[in-house]
XYZ file of C-alpha atoms in Angstrom:
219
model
C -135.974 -178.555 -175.332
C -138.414 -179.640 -177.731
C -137.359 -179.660 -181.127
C -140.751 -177.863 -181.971
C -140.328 -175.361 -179.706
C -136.429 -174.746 -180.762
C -137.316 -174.445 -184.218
C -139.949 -171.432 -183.174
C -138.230 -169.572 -181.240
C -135.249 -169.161 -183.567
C -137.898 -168.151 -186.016
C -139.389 -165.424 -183.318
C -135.730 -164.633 -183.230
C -135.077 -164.288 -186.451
C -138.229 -162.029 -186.460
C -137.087 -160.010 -184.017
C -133.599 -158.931 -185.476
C -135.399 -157.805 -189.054
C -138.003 -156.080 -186.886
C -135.841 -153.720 -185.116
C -133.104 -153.849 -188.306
C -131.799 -150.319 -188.384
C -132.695 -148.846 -185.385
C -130.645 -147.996 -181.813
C -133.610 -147.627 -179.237
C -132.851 -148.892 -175.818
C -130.592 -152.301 -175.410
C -130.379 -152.943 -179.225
C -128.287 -149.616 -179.557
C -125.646 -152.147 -177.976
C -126.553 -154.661 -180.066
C -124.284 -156.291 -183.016
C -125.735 -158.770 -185.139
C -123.505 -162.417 -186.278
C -125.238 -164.759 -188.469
C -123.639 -168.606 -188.896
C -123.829 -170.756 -191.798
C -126.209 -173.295 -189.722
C -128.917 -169.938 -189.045
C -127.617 -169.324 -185.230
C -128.342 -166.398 -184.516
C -125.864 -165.023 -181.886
C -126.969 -160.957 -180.296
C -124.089 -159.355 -177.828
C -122.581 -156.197 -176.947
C -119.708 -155.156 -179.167
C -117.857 -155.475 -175.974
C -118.347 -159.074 -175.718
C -117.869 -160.096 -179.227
C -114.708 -158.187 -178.840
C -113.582 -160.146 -175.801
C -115.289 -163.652 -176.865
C -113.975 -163.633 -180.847
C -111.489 -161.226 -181.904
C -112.087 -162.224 -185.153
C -115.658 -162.138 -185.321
C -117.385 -159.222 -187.217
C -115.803 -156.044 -187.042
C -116.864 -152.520 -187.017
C -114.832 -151.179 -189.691
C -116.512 -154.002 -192.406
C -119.660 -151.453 -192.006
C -117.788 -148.512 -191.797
C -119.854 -145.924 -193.605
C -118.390 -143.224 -196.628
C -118.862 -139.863 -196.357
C -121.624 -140.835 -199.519
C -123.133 -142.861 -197.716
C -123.713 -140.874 -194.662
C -124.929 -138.289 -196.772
C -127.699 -140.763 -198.487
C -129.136 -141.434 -195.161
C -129.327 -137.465 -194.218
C -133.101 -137.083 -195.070
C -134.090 -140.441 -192.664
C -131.662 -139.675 -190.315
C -133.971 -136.437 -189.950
C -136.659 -137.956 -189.812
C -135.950 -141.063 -187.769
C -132.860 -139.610 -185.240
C -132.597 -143.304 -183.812
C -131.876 -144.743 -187.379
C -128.754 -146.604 -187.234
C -126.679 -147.041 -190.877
C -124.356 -149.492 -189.422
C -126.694 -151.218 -187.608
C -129.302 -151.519 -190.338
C -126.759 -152.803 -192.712
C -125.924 -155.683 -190.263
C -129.410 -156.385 -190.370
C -129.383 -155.845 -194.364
C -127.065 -158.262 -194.671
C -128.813 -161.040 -192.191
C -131.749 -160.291 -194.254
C -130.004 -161.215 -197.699
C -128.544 -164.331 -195.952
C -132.437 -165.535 -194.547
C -134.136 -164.507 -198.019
C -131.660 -166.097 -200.082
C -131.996 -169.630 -198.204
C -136.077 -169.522 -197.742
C -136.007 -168.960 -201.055
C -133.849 -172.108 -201.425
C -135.808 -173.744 -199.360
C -139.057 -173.281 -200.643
C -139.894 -171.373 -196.960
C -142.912 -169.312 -197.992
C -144.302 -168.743 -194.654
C -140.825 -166.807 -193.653
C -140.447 -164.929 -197.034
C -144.319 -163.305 -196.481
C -142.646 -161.849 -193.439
C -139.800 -160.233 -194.796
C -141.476 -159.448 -198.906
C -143.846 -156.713 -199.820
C -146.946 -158.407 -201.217
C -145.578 -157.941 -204.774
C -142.477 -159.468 -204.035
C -143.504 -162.209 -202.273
C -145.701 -163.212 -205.151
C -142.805 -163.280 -207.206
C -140.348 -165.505 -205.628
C -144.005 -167.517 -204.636
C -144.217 -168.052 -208.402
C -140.430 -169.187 -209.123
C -140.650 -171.633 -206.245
C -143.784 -173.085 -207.924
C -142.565 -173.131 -211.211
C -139.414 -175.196 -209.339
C -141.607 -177.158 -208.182
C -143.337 -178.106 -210.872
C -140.647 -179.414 -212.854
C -139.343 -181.790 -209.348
C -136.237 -179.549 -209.162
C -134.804 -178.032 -205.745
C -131.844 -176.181 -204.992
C -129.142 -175.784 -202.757
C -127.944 -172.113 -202.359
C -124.682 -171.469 -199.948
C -123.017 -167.740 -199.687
C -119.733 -167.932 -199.297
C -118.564 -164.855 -198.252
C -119.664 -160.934 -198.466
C -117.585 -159.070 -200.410
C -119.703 -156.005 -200.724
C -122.601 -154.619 -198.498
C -123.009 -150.874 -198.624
C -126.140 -148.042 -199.074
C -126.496 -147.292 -202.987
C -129.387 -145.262 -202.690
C -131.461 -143.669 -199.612
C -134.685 -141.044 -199.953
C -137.953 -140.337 -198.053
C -140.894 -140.871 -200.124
C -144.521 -139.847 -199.251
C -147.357 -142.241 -200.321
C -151.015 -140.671 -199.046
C -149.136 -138.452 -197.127
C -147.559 -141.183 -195.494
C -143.745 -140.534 -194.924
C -141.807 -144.299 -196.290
C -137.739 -144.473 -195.852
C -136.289 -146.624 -198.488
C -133.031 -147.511 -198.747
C -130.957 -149.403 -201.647
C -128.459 -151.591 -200.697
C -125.560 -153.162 -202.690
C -124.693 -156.955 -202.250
C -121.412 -158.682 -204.098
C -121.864 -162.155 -202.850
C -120.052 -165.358 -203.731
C -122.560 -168.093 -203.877
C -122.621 -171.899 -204.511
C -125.995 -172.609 -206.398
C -126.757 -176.299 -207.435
C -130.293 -177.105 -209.036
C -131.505 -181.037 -208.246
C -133.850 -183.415 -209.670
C -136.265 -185.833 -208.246
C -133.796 -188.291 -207.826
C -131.231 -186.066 -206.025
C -128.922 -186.289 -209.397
C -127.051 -182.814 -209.804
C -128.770 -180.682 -213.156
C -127.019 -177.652 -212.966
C -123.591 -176.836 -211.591
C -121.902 -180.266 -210.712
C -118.226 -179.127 -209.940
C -120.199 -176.719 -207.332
C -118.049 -173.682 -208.151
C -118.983 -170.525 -206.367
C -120.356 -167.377 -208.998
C -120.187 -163.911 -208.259
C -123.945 -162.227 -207.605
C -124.235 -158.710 -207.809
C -127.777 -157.416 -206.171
C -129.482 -154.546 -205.276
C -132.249 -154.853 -202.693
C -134.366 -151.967 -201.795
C -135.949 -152.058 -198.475
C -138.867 -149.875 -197.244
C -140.044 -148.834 -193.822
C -143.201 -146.326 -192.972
C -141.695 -143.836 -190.537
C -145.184 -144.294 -188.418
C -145.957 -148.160 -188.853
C -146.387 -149.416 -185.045
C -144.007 -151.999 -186.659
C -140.602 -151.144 -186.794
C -140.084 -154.396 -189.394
C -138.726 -153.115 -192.673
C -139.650 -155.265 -196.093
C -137.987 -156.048 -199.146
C -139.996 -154.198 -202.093
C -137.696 -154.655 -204.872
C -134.458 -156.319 -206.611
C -132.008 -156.017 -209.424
C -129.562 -158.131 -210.366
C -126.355 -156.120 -212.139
C-alpha cells in the first residue's frame, strides 16, 4: 500500500476512535480500544483480545468506583448510550495522541482533538519551540492512573454540553533537543511522574459525536 495512503488512513482511524470515544451504539458497544507505542491502532471484541493476548488490556484497569459511577449519573441521563469504561479507553488514547502531536509539532491533528482556545495554546508553545531550534522527544511509559475526577451537564444557550474531568498519573520520558540533535534538557533520559487533569466536552446534540479537549491542569 502506498505509504501516503497508510499514513491517512491511520489518521481517519485515529479520527474515528476519538469520534465515537465514550459511546456503545451499534458494533462499537463491542469494541475495546489498545493503543501501541508505534500509534497502531488495534479495535476487537473483548472476546478476541481475550483469546488473542491474555495479557493485553483488561477490564478491571477501567473498572469504575461507586464515585465515579455516581459522577457520570447526570450524562448517563441524558446520553443512556454513554459508556464510562469505554470513554476512558478512549480518554486515555486521547492523552497518548495529544501528548505526541504535541511532541511532534502535529498541528493539523491537535485542531481535531483541541477546543479553539486550546489549540491556540499548545499552537503557541510549539512556536515558541520552534523559535529557539529546540524539539522534543516525549515517550509515556506506563499509566498508572486514569479515572473520572469530575463529571456535570452544563447548558450554554440552552445548549445541553457533558464535560467530564479526567485524572492522568503518567510516567513520561521528556528530552528537549537542539539544532544539532545535542541533548539540552534531560540527558540520563529518566522517566518523571506527570500528574494531569484533562477536561473533555461533548454537546449532547452535535451531529458529531467527537468530544474535545477544553482544558488542563497540571497538579
Amino acid at each position: 500500500m502506498d505509504l501516503v495512503v497508510l499514513i491517512a488512513l491511520t489518521c481517519f482511524v485515529f479520527y474515528r476512535l476519538w469520534s465515537i470515544l465514550g459511546t456503545k451504539t451499534g458494533i462499537e458497544r463491542k469494541r475495546t480500544l489498545i493503543l501501541d507505542d508505534a500509534d497502531n491502532v488495534i479495535v476487537m471484541t473483548k472476546k478476541q483480545q481475550i483469546q488473542e493476548n491474555p495479557d493485553a488490556l483488561h477490564e478491571e484497569e477501567f473498572e469504575l468506583t461507586e464515585h465515579q459511577n455516581r459522577l457520570v449519573t447526570e450524562i448517563v441521563k441524558n446520553d443512556p448510550d454513554f459508556d464510562p469504561v469505554y470513554f476512558l479507553k478512549g480518554a486515555e488514547a486521547a492523552y497518548s495522541m495529544i501528548t505526541k502531536a504535541f511532541a511532534n509539532g502535529n498541528k493539523k491533528r491537535l485542531k481535531v482533538l483541541l477546543s479553539d482556545k486550546m489549540y491556540q495554546l499548545f499552537s503557541y508553545a510549539i512556536i515558541a519551540r520552534e523559535k529557539d531550534n529546540l524539539r522534543i522527544e516525549t515517550k509515556i511509559e506506563s499509566f498508572e492512573i486514569v479515572e473520572i475526577d469530575a463529571a456535570k451537564v452544563i447548558e450554554n444557550n440552552g445548549e445541553k454540553i457533558a464535560s467530564i474531568t479526567v485524572f492522568f498519573k503518567t510516567k513520561q520520558i521528556v528530552v528537549t533537543y537542539n539544532q544539532n540533535d545535542e541533548i539540552v534538557e534531560n540527558e540520563a533520559k529518566t522517566s518523571v511522574l506527570r500528574q494531569d487533569y484533562w477536561t473533555f466536552e461533548r454537546a449532547f446534540n452535535a451531529a458529531s459525536l467527537q468530544w474535545t479537549l477544553v482544558n488542563t491542569k497540571t497538579r
